[in-house]
Every structure is written in structure tokens, then in C-alpha cells.
PDB file of C-alpha atoms in Angstrom:
ATOM      1  CA  UNK A 455       0.000   0.000   0.000  1.00 84.00           C
ATOM      2  CA  UNK A 456       1.239   3.483  -0.853  1.00 91.00           C
ATOM      3  CA  UNK A 457       1.174   6.543   1.357  1.00 94.00           C
ATOM      4  CA  UNK A 458       2.041   8.873  -1.499  1.00 96.00           C
ATOM      5  CA  UNK A 459       2.299   8.583  -5.258  1.00 97.00           C
ATOM      6  CA  UNK A 460       3.913  11.119  -7.582  1.00 98.00           C
ATOM      7  CA  UNK A 461       3.489  10.807 -11.324  1.00 98.00           C
ATOM      8  CA  UNK A 462       5.435  12.794 -13.934  1.00 98.00           C
ATOM      9  CA  UNK A 463       5.819  15.809 -11.644  1.00 98.00           C
ATOM     10  CA  UNK A 464       7.460  18.960 -12.968  1.00 97.00           C
ATOM     11  CA  UNK A 465       7.913  22.078 -10.841  1.00 97.00           C
ATOM     12  CA  UNK A 466       9.397  25.133 -12.535  1.00 93.00           C
ATOM     13  CA  UNK A 467      10.823  28.423 -11.342  1.00 87.00           C
ATOM     14  CA  UNK A 468      11.105  31.245 -13.866  1.00 83.00           C
ATOM     15  CA  UNK A 469      10.586  28.686 -16.645  1.00 81.00           C
ATOM     16  CA  UNK A 470      13.433  26.512 -15.332  1.00 86.00           C
ATOM     17  CA  UNK A 471      12.530  23.001 -14.104  1.00 90.00           C
ATOM     18  CA  UNK A 472      13.423  22.557 -10.444  1.00 94.00           C
ATOM     19  CA  UNK A 473      11.863  19.091 -10.335  1.00 96.00           C
ATOM     20  CA  UNK A 474      11.626  17.405 -13.725  1.00 95.00           C
ATOM     21  CA  UNK A 475       9.286  14.547 -14.716  1.00 96.00           C
ATOM     22  CA  UNK A 476       9.525  12.842 -11.333  1.00 98.00           C
ATOM     23  CA  UNK A 477       7.642   9.616 -10.727  1.00 98.00           C
ATOM     24  CA  UNK A 478       7.918   7.928  -7.325  1.00 98.00           C
ATOM     25  CA  UNK A 479       5.770   5.786  -5.053  1.00 97.00           C
ATOM     26  CA  UNK A 480       6.314   6.007  -1.293  1.00 98.00           C
ATOM     27  CA  UNK A 481       5.280   2.851   0.601  1.00 96.00           C
ATOM     28  CA  UNK A 482       2.997   3.225   3.593  1.00 96.00           C
ATOM     29  CA  UNK A 483       4.727   2.919   6.946  1.00 96.00           C
ATOM     30  CA  UNK A 484       8.295   3.267   5.694  1.00 98.00           C
ATOM     31  CA  UNK A 485      10.868   6.032   6.054  1.00 98.00           C
ATOM     32  CA  UNK A 486      12.484   7.678   3.051  1.00 99.00           C
ATOM     33  CA  UNK A 487      15.406  10.090   2.809  1.00 99.00           C
ATOM     34  CA  UNK A 488      15.561  12.552  -0.081  1.00 99.00           C
ATOM     35  CA  UNK A 489      19.166  13.356  -0.974  1.00 98.00           C
ATOM     36  CA  UNK A 490      21.001  14.978  -3.852  1.00 97.00           C
ATOM     37  CA  UNK A 491      23.292  17.840  -4.869  1.00 95.00           C
ATOM     38  CA  UNK A 492      22.550  21.438  -3.945  1.00 92.00           C
ATOM     39  CA  UNK A 493      19.865  22.744  -6.256  1.00 91.00           C
ATOM     40  CA  UNK A 494      18.421  19.267  -6.834  1.00 94.00           C
ATOM     41  CA  UNK A 495      14.840  20.243  -5.949  1.00 95.00           C
ATOM     42  CA  UNK A 496      14.632  18.407  -2.633  1.00 97.00           C
ATOM     43  CA  UNK A 497      12.910  21.074  -0.544  1.00 96.00           C
ATOM     44  CA  UNK A 498      10.816  22.137  -3.516  1.00 96.00           C
ATOM     45  CA  UNK A 499       9.479  18.593  -3.778  1.00 98.00           C
ATOM     46  CA  UNK A 500       8.243  18.670  -0.178  1.00 97.00           C
ATOM     47  CA  UNK A 501       6.621  22.056  -0.764  1.00 96.00           C
ATOM     48  CA  UNK A 502       4.882  20.714  -3.873  1.00 97.00           C
ATOM     49  CA  UNK A 503       3.548  17.747  -1.904  1.00 97.00           C
ATOM     50  CA  UNK A 504       2.146  20.190   0.671  1.00 96.00           C
ATOM     51  CA  UNK A 505       0.633  22.421  -2.013  1.00 94.00           C
ATOM     52  CA  UNK A 506       2.887  25.338  -1.082  1.00 95.00           C
ATOM     53  CA  UNK A 507       4.285  25.758  -4.595  1.00 95.00           C
ATOM     54  CA  UNK A 508       2.477  25.208  -7.902  1.00 94.00           C
ATOM     55  CA  UNK A 509       3.565  22.547 -10.353  1.00 94.00           C
ATOM     56  CA  UNK A 510       3.272  22.781 -14.106  1.00 91.00           C
ATOM     57  CA  UNK A 511       2.785  19.114 -14.842  1.00 95.00           C
ATOM     58  CA  UNK A 512       2.011  15.828 -13.136  1.00 97.00           C
ATOM     59  CA  UNK A 513      -0.128  14.415 -10.356  1.00 97.00           C
ATOM     60  CA  UNK A 514       0.466  14.046  -6.610  1.00 97.00           C
ATOM     61  CA  UNK A 515      -1.844  11.550  -4.938  1.00 96.00           C
ATOM     62  CA  UNK A 516      -2.050  10.705  -1.266  1.00 88.00           C
ATOM     63  CA  UNK A 517      -4.675   8.884   0.733  1.00 82.00           C
ATOM     64  CA  UNK A 518      -7.277  11.307   2.081  1.00 82.00           C
ATOM     65  CA  UNK A 519      -7.355   9.256   5.274  1.00 85.00           C
ATOM     66  CA  UNK A 520      -3.743  10.150   6.077  1.00 91.00           C
ATOM     67  CA  UNK A 521      -3.091  13.116   8.357  1.00 93.00           C
ATOM     68  CA  UNK A 522      -0.040  15.053   7.192  1.00 96.00           C
ATOM     69  CA  UNK A 523       2.497  17.094   9.172  1.00 96.00           C
ATOM     70  CA  UNK A 524       5.218  19.234   7.609  1.00 96.00           C
ATOM     71  CA  UNK A 525       8.237  20.629   9.419  1.00 95.00           C
ATOM     72  CA  UNK A 526       9.936  23.252   7.292  1.00 92.00           C
ATOM     73  CA  UNK A 527      13.668  23.839   7.147  1.00 84.00           C
ATOM     74  CA  UNK A 528      13.414  27.129   9.004  1.00 70.00           C
ATOM     75  CA  UNK A 529      10.979  27.361  11.896  1.00 69.00           C
ATOM     76  CA  UNK A 530       8.735  30.410  11.690  1.00 70.00           C
ATOM     77  CA  UNK A 531       8.023  30.290  15.417  1.00 74.00           C
ATOM     78  CA  UNK A 532       9.493  33.262  17.244  1.00 78.00           C
ATOM     79  CA  UNK A 533      11.624  32.020  20.095  1.00 81.00           C
ATOM     80  CA  UNK A 534      10.949  35.190  22.121  1.00 81.00           C
ATOM     81  CA  UNK A 535       7.202  34.562  22.402  1.00 83.00           C
ATOM     82  CA  UNK A 536       5.991  34.115  26.007  1.00 88.00           C
ATOM     83  CA  UNK A 537       5.235  30.418  25.549  1.00 91.00           C
ATOM     84  CA  UNK A 538       6.101  27.422  27.640  1.00 96.00           C
ATOM     85  CA  UNK A 539       7.262  24.201  26.050  1.00 95.00           C
ATOM     86  CA  UNK A 540       3.946  22.596  27.019  1.00 95.00           C
ATOM     87  CA  UNK A 541       2.004  25.363  25.258  1.00 93.00           C
ATOM     88  CA  UNK A 542       4.122  25.057  22.113  1.00 94.00           C
ATOM     89  CA  UNK A 543       3.601  21.305  21.905  1.00 95.00           C
ATOM     90  CA  UNK A 544      -0.114  21.531  22.717  1.00 93.00           C
ATOM     91  CA  UNK A 545      -0.509  23.776  19.645  1.00 90.00           C
ATOM     92  CA  UNK A 546      -0.452  20.530  17.696  1.00 90.00           C
ATOM     93  CA  UNK A 547      -4.013  19.938  18.896  1.00 87.00           C
ATOM     94  CA  UNK A 548      -5.433  23.298  17.787  1.00 79.00           C
ATOM     95  CA  UNK A 549      -6.903  21.891  14.590  1.00 69.00           C
ATOM     96  CA  UNK A 550      -8.898  19.476  16.747  1.00 65.00           C
ATOM     97  CA  UNK A 551     -10.043  21.695  19.622  1.00 58.00           C
ATOM     98  CA  UNK A 552      -9.976  25.189  18.101  1.00 53.00           C
ATOM     99  CA  UNK A 553      -8.071  28.291  19.118  1.00 50.00           C
ATOM    100  CA  UNK A 554     -10.058  29.440  22.157  1.00 48.00           C
ATOM    101  CA  UNK A 555     -11.305  26.214  23.719  1.00 59.00           C
ATOM    102  CA  UNK A 556      -9.629  24.693  26.746  1.00 67.00           C
ATOM    103  CA  UNK A 557      -7.653  21.537  26.276  1.00 69.00           C
ATOM    104  CA  UNK A 558      -9.405  18.393  27.421  1.00 75.00           C
ATOM    105  CA  UNK A 559      -7.799  15.970  29.845  1.00 81.00           C
ATOM    106  CA  UNK A 560      -7.184  13.572  26.955  1.00 85.00           C
ATOM    107  CA  UNK A 561      -5.294  16.272  25.025  1.00 88.00           C
ATOM    108  CA  UNK A 562      -3.273  17.106  28.139  1.00 88.00           C
ATOM    109  CA  UNK A 563      -2.366  13.447  28.414  1.00 92.00           C
ATOM    110  CA  UNK A 564      -1.386  13.322  24.748  1.00 92.00           C
ATOM    111  CA  UNK A 565       0.928  16.325  25.219  1.00 94.00           C
ATOM    112  CA  UNK A 566       2.571  14.709  28.250  1.00 95.00           C
ATOM    113  CA  UNK A 567       3.063  11.494  26.272  1.00 96.00           C
ATOM    114  CA  UNK A 568       4.543  13.464  23.355  1.00 96.00           C
ATOM    115  CA  UNK A 569       7.011  15.200  25.676  1.00 97.00           C
ATOM    116  CA  UNK A 570       7.944  11.826  27.106  1.00 96.00           C
ATOM    117  CA  UNK A 571       8.370  10.448  23.574  1.00 96.00           C
ATOM    118  CA  UNK A 572      11.056  13.051  22.822  1.00 96.00           C
ATOM    119  CA  UNK A 573      12.637  12.974  26.283  1.00 96.00           C
ATOM    120  CA  UNK A 574      11.433  16.402  27.442  1.00 97.00           C
ATOM    121  CA  UNK A 575       8.879  15.306  30.037  1.00 96.00           C
ATOM    122  CA  UNK A 576      10.594  17.402  32.730  1.00 95.00           C
ATOM    123  CA  UNK A 577      10.746  20.590  30.645  1.00 96.00           C
ATOM    124  CA  UNK A 578       7.049  21.359  30.137  1.00 94.00           C
ATOM    125  CA  UNK A 579       7.062  24.584  32.149  1.00 95.00           C
ATOM    126  CA  UNK A 580      10.279  25.921  30.613  1.00 96.00           C
ATOM    127  CA  UNK A 581       9.909  28.974  28.380  1.00 95.00           C
ATOM    128  CA  UNK A 582      10.768  28.247  24.773  1.00 94.00           C
ATOM    129  CA  UNK A 583      13.409  30.986  24.700  1.00 93.00           C
ATOM    130  CA  UNK A 584      15.391  29.030  27.306  1.00 95.00           C
ATOM    131  CA  UNK A 585      15.592  25.873  25.184  1.00 94.00           C
ATOM    132  CA  UNK A 586      18.691  24.855  23.288  1.00 94.00           C
ATOM    133  CA  UNK A 587      18.441  24.377  19.539  1.00 92.00           C
ATOM    134  CA  UNK A 588      18.251  20.622  19.973  1.00 94.00           C
ATOM    135  CA  UNK A 589      15.569  20.842  22.654  1.00 95.00           C
ATOM    136  CA  UNK A 590      13.519  23.182  20.482  1.00 94.00           C
ATOM    137  CA  UNK A 591      13.721  20.781  17.534  1.00 95.00           C
ATOM    138  CA  UNK A 592      12.626  17.929  19.800  1.00 96.00           C
ATOM    139  CA  UNK A 593       9.701  20.098  20.896  1.00 96.00           C
ATOM    140  CA  UNK A 594       8.666  20.482  17.256  1.00 95.00           C
ATOM    141  CA  UNK A 595       8.858  16.694  16.881  1.00 97.00           C
ATOM    142  CA  UNK A 596       6.627  16.404  19.962  1.00 97.00           C
ATOM    143  CA  UNK A 597       4.123  18.777  18.378  1.00 95.00           C
ATOM    144  CA  UNK A 598       3.962  16.443  15.368  1.00 96.00           C
ATOM    145  CA  UNK A 599       3.168  13.595  17.770  1.00 96.00           C
ATOM    146  CA  UNK A 600       0.255  15.607  19.181  1.00 95.00           C
ATOM    147  CA  UNK A 601      -0.989  16.357  15.674  1.00 94.00           C
ATOM    148  CA  UNK A 602      -1.362  12.616  15.175  1.00 93.00           C
ATOM    149  CA  UNK A 603       0.083  12.640  11.666  1.00 93.00           C
ATOM    150  CA  UNK A 604       0.415   9.466   9.622  1.00 95.00           C
ATOM    151  CA  UNK A 605       2.581  11.079   6.917  1.00 98.00           C
ATOM    152  CA  UNK A 606       5.420  13.242   8.233  1.00 98.00           C
ATOM    153  CA  UNK A 607       7.490  15.497   5.959  1.00 98.00           C
ATOM    154  CA  UNK A 608      10.729  16.906   7.385  1.00 98.00           C
ATOM    155  CA  UNK A 609      12.932  19.424   5.584  1.00 96.00           C
ATOM    156  CA  UNK A 610      16.524  19.101   6.833  1.00 96.00           C
ATOM    157  CA  UNK A 611      15.488  18.246  10.408  1.00 95.00           C
ATOM    158  CA  UNK A 612      19.105  17.818  11.537  1.00 95.00           C
ATOM    159  CA  UNK A 613      20.352  21.176  10.258  1.00 92.00           C
ATOM    160  CA  UNK A 614      22.626  22.832  12.867  1.00 87.00           C
ATOM    161  CA  UNK A 615      22.098  19.933  15.298  1.00 93.00           C
ATOM    162  CA  UNK A 616      25.051  18.403  17.118  1.00 93.00           C
ATOM    163  CA  UNK A 617      25.893  14.726  16.658  1.00 95.00           C
ATOM    164  CA  UNK A 618      24.147  13.582  19.840  1.00 95.00           C
ATOM    165  CA  UNK A 619      20.900  15.413  19.079  1.00 95.00           C
ATOM    166  CA  UNK A 620      20.970  14.185  15.487  1.00 96.00           C
ATOM    167  CA  UNK A 621      21.288  10.601  16.701  1.00 96.00           C
ATOM    168  CA  UNK A 622      18.412  11.089  19.145  1.00 96.00           C
ATOM    169  CA  UNK A 623      16.189  12.568  16.433  1.00 97.00           C
ATOM    170  CA  UNK A 624      17.048   9.688  14.096  1.00 97.00           C
ATOM    171  CA  UNK A 625      15.964   7.227  16.761  1.00 97.00           C
ATOM    172  CA  UNK A 626      12.664   9.104  17.118  1.00 97.00           C
ATOM    173  CA  UNK A 627      12.129   8.774  13.363  1.00 98.00           C
ATOM    174  CA  UNK A 628      12.834   5.052  13.617  1.00 98.00           C
ATOM    175  CA  UNK A 629      10.211   4.787  16.365  1.00 97.00           C
ATOM    176  CA  UNK A 630       7.721   6.614  14.150  1.00 98.00           C
ATOM    177  CA  UNK A 631       8.397   4.146  11.362  1.00 98.00           C
ATOM    178  CA  UNK A 632       8.077   1.181  13.737  1.00 98.00           C
ATOM    179  CA  UNK A 633       4.624   2.462  14.734  1.00 97.00           C
ATOM    180  CA  UNK A 634       3.491   2.488  11.092  1.00 97.00           C
ATOM    181  CA  UNK A 635       4.030   6.136  10.188  1.00 97.00           C
ATOM    182  CA  UNK A 636       5.482   7.237   6.858  1.00 98.00           C
ATOM    183  CA  UNK A 637       8.389   9.672   7.261  1.00 98.00           C
ATOM    184  CA  UNK A 638       9.951  11.520   4.316  1.00 99.00           C
ATOM    185  CA  UNK A 639      12.956  13.706   5.136  1.00 98.00           C
ATOM    186  CA  UNK A 640      15.335  15.879   3.127  1.00 98.00           C
ATOM    187  CA  UNK A 641      18.910  15.157   4.216  1.00 96.00           C
ATOM    188  CA  UNK A 642      22.473  16.075   3.296  1.00 94.00           C
ATOM    189  CA  UNK A 643      24.214  13.356   5.300  1.00 96.00           C
ATOM    190  CA  UNK A 644      24.351  10.166   3.232  1.00 97.00           C
ATOM    191  CA  UNK A 645      25.540   8.137   6.212  1.00 97.00           C
ATOM    192  CA  UNK A 646      22.366   9.017   8.123  1.00 97.00           C
ATOM    193  CA  UNK A 647      20.268   8.029   5.123  1.00 98.00           C
ATOM    194  CA  UNK A 648      21.976   4.633   4.940  1.00 97.00           C
ATOM    195  CA  UNK A 649      21.852   3.956   8.655  1.00 97.00           C
ATOM    196  CA  UNK A 650      18.405   5.215   9.634  1.00 98.00           C
ATOM    197  CA  UNK A 651      16.122   5.346   6.581  1.00 99.00           C
ATOM    198  CA  UNK A 652      14.600   2.329   4.870  1.00 98.00           C
ATOM    199  CA  UNK A 653      14.436   3.973   1.442  1.00 99.00           C
ATOM    200  CA  UNK A 654      16.189   6.818  -0.337  1.00 99.00           C
ATOM    201  CA  UNK A 655      15.216   8.999  -3.280  1.00 99.00           C
ATOM    202  CA  UNK A 656      18.354  10.304  -4.996  1.00 98.00           C
ATOM    203  CA  UNK A 657      17.295  13.462  -6.781  1.00 98.00           C
ATOM    204  CA  UNK A 658      19.092  15.732  -9.221  1.00 96.00           C
ATOM    205  CA  UNK A 659      16.011  17.612 -10.404  1.00 94.00           C
ATOM    206  CA  UNK A 660      15.149  14.307 -12.044  1.00 96.00           C
ATOM    207  CA  UNK A 661      15.058  10.933 -10.313  1.00 97.00           C
ATOM    208  CA  UNK A 662      18.465   9.258 -10.340  1.00 98.00           C
ATOM    209  CA  UNK A 663      17.469   6.269  -8.210  1.00 98.00           C
ATOM    210  CA  UNK A 664      14.784   5.285  -5.701  1.00 99.00           C
ATOM    211  CA  UNK A 665      14.596   2.229  -3.474  1.00 98.00           C
ATOM    212  CA  UNK A 666      16.293   0.655  -0.451  1.00 98.00           C
ATOM    213  CA  UNK A 667      18.889   3.088   0.870  1.00 98.00           C
ATOM    214  CA  UNK A 668      21.894   0.780   0.656  1.00 96.00           C
ATOM    215  CA  UNK A 669      20.974  -0.102  -2.934  1.00 98.00           C
ATOM    216  CA  UNK A 670      20.443   3.505  -4.031  1.00 98.00           C
ATOM    217  CA  UNK A 671      23.451   5.118  -2.352  1.00 98.00           C
ATOM    218  CA  UNK A 672      26.136   3.521  -4.463  1.00 98.00           C
ATOM    219  CA  UNK A 673      29.188   5.279  -5.831  1.00 97.00           C
ATOM    220  CA  UNK A 674      27.856   4.887  -9.379  1.00 98.00           C
ATOM    221  CA  UNK A 675      24.525   6.538  -8.571  1.00 98.00           C
ATOM    222  CA  UNK A 676      26.170   9.363  -6.638  1.00 97.00           C
ATOM    223  CA  UNK A 677      28.564  10.042  -9.510  1.00 96.00           C
ATOM    224  CA  UNK A 678      25.613  10.096 -11.898  1.00 96.00           C
ATOM    225  CA  UNK A 679      23.802  12.645  -9.730  1.00 96.00           C
ATOM    226  CA  UNK A 680      26.925  14.785  -9.566  1.00 94.00           C
ATOM    227  CA  UNK A 681      27.395  14.531 -13.322  1.00 93.00           C
ATOM    228  CA  UNK A 682      23.819  15.649 -13.949  1.00 93.00           C
ATOM    229  CA  UNK A 683      24.248  18.607 -11.599  1.00 90.00           C
ATOM    230  CA  UNK A 684      27.363  19.770 -13.466  1.00 87.00           C
ATOM    231  CA  UNK A 685      25.226  20.176 -16.556  1.00 79.00           C
ATOM    232  CA  UNK A 686      22.887  22.696 -14.967  1.00 73.00           C
ATOM    233  CA  UNK A 687      23.273  26.172 -16.419  1.00 52.00           C
ATOM    234  CA  UNK A 688      22.920  27.999 -13.111  1.00 47.00           C
ATOM    235  CA  UNK A 689      22.087  27.198  -9.509  1.00 47.00           C
ATOM    236  CA  UNK A 690      21.574  30.812  -8.471  1.00 41.00           C
ATOM    237  CA  UNK A 691      17.805  30.777  -9.041  1.00 38.00           C
ATOM    238  CA  UNK A 692      17.172  27.282  -7.809  1.00 44.00           C
ATOM    239  CA  UNK A 693      15.948  26.064  -4.442  1.00 44.00           C
ATOM    240  CA  UNK A 694      17.399  22.952  -2.875  1.00 47.00           C
TER     241      UNK A 694
END
């Protein structure tokens, strides 16, 4: 069963293809890393899946029954807002309870369980401006837990994270996958893709290879992706 299917997708920017004739099928309940050279269209692909950028050709199909969460590369949450960690994470339930209604006891319990899931159960009353970068990223993972998403899209979730935090976040992703969730993440670290993600999509605006990570991330495929990227006229206008 597929969580997401992309058929002949083309996304263009100023008449230049950022993603070109991409076809890929993402299995339900499996993790997938999206890797490739700078300017390969990785982040643009996630935005297209979320409907945040238009595409000129192709079809994106996902099951309507799947709840989707998207964590962008740059958080738009102001760290100086007078919010506690608990309040930030509980925002994941706003689409269920509304903006001005009090949280039910079941939602409170879900938030506590989400904080426990990411190892921040003792930080609920901390203000978000006192959190380290790694703790804040874990809080955003906890918010996804509260949202109850089945399909989770992460754009460079390990950016600026230290090695320990990156490892901890990878283990959280593995736990998501073990519970049947589909996780698709844009990465730069090929080692992380091999070690922690079941599948990998190697992208260079077009699909170079897609399948089990250790099968896709071969020297031959990586050289092919690099060769394709050298043929691009300019990267200055292109998103990653």
C-alpha cells in the first residue's frame, strides 16, 4: 500500500525546471530520505507535496485518510514569544479543539506522552526561549506527535544539530516508522540516510534512483547525480 504517489511531476521556477518529470511511489509505513546535490529540488518537492508551490505538470496523490504534518527547514516560530514548552507542543491539537477552547484531559495526556516520547517530560514549564536548539527541535517533533500525523514530511530536520541530538532525532524517526508512520525527510548526510532510513530517493532535479537506501546510495549513482548537476546552467535561481 502506498502513502504517497507522484506521477510525472514537474515544478518550474522562472521557466526553469526545479523538479523534472519525477515519478515515485512512497510505501505506507516506511521512512524515506531525499538526498542529492545542492539545487536538486529536494525542498521544492516537499513544498509541492504540501501544495505550497504550484507545479506545471504531473499528479500528486495521497490517501485522504492520512493526516499530514510538515516541518519546514526554518521554523517560523518566534523564540521570544511568552510560551512554555507545554504550550508550544499543545498547539499541535489546535486543529482538533480550536483556538479558544480549553484543552481536554485527553489532550493534556497526549501532550505529556509526546514530551515523554522526545525525552522532554521534565521541561514542560520551561519557556521556549530558554531551550537549546536541539531541545527546540525535539519540541517540534513532539508537536507532530500531538498532531497525530500518519505522513510526516521533514525538511533538513538535523540542520545545525550536534551529533548527539541528530542521533536522538534519528531514533525518534525510527520509532515513528516502527509504529506504522510514513516519514519523508530531506537530508544532506548520506551516512544518516543509509543507517536510519529504509528507502532513499536520490534526486538531481530528475530521479536518479529510488529504493532501499543501501541499494540507491552507491558510488555509481552518486557520480551520476553529480554529473547531472554539473550540466545545470545555473544554480543561483534554484531552491534545494
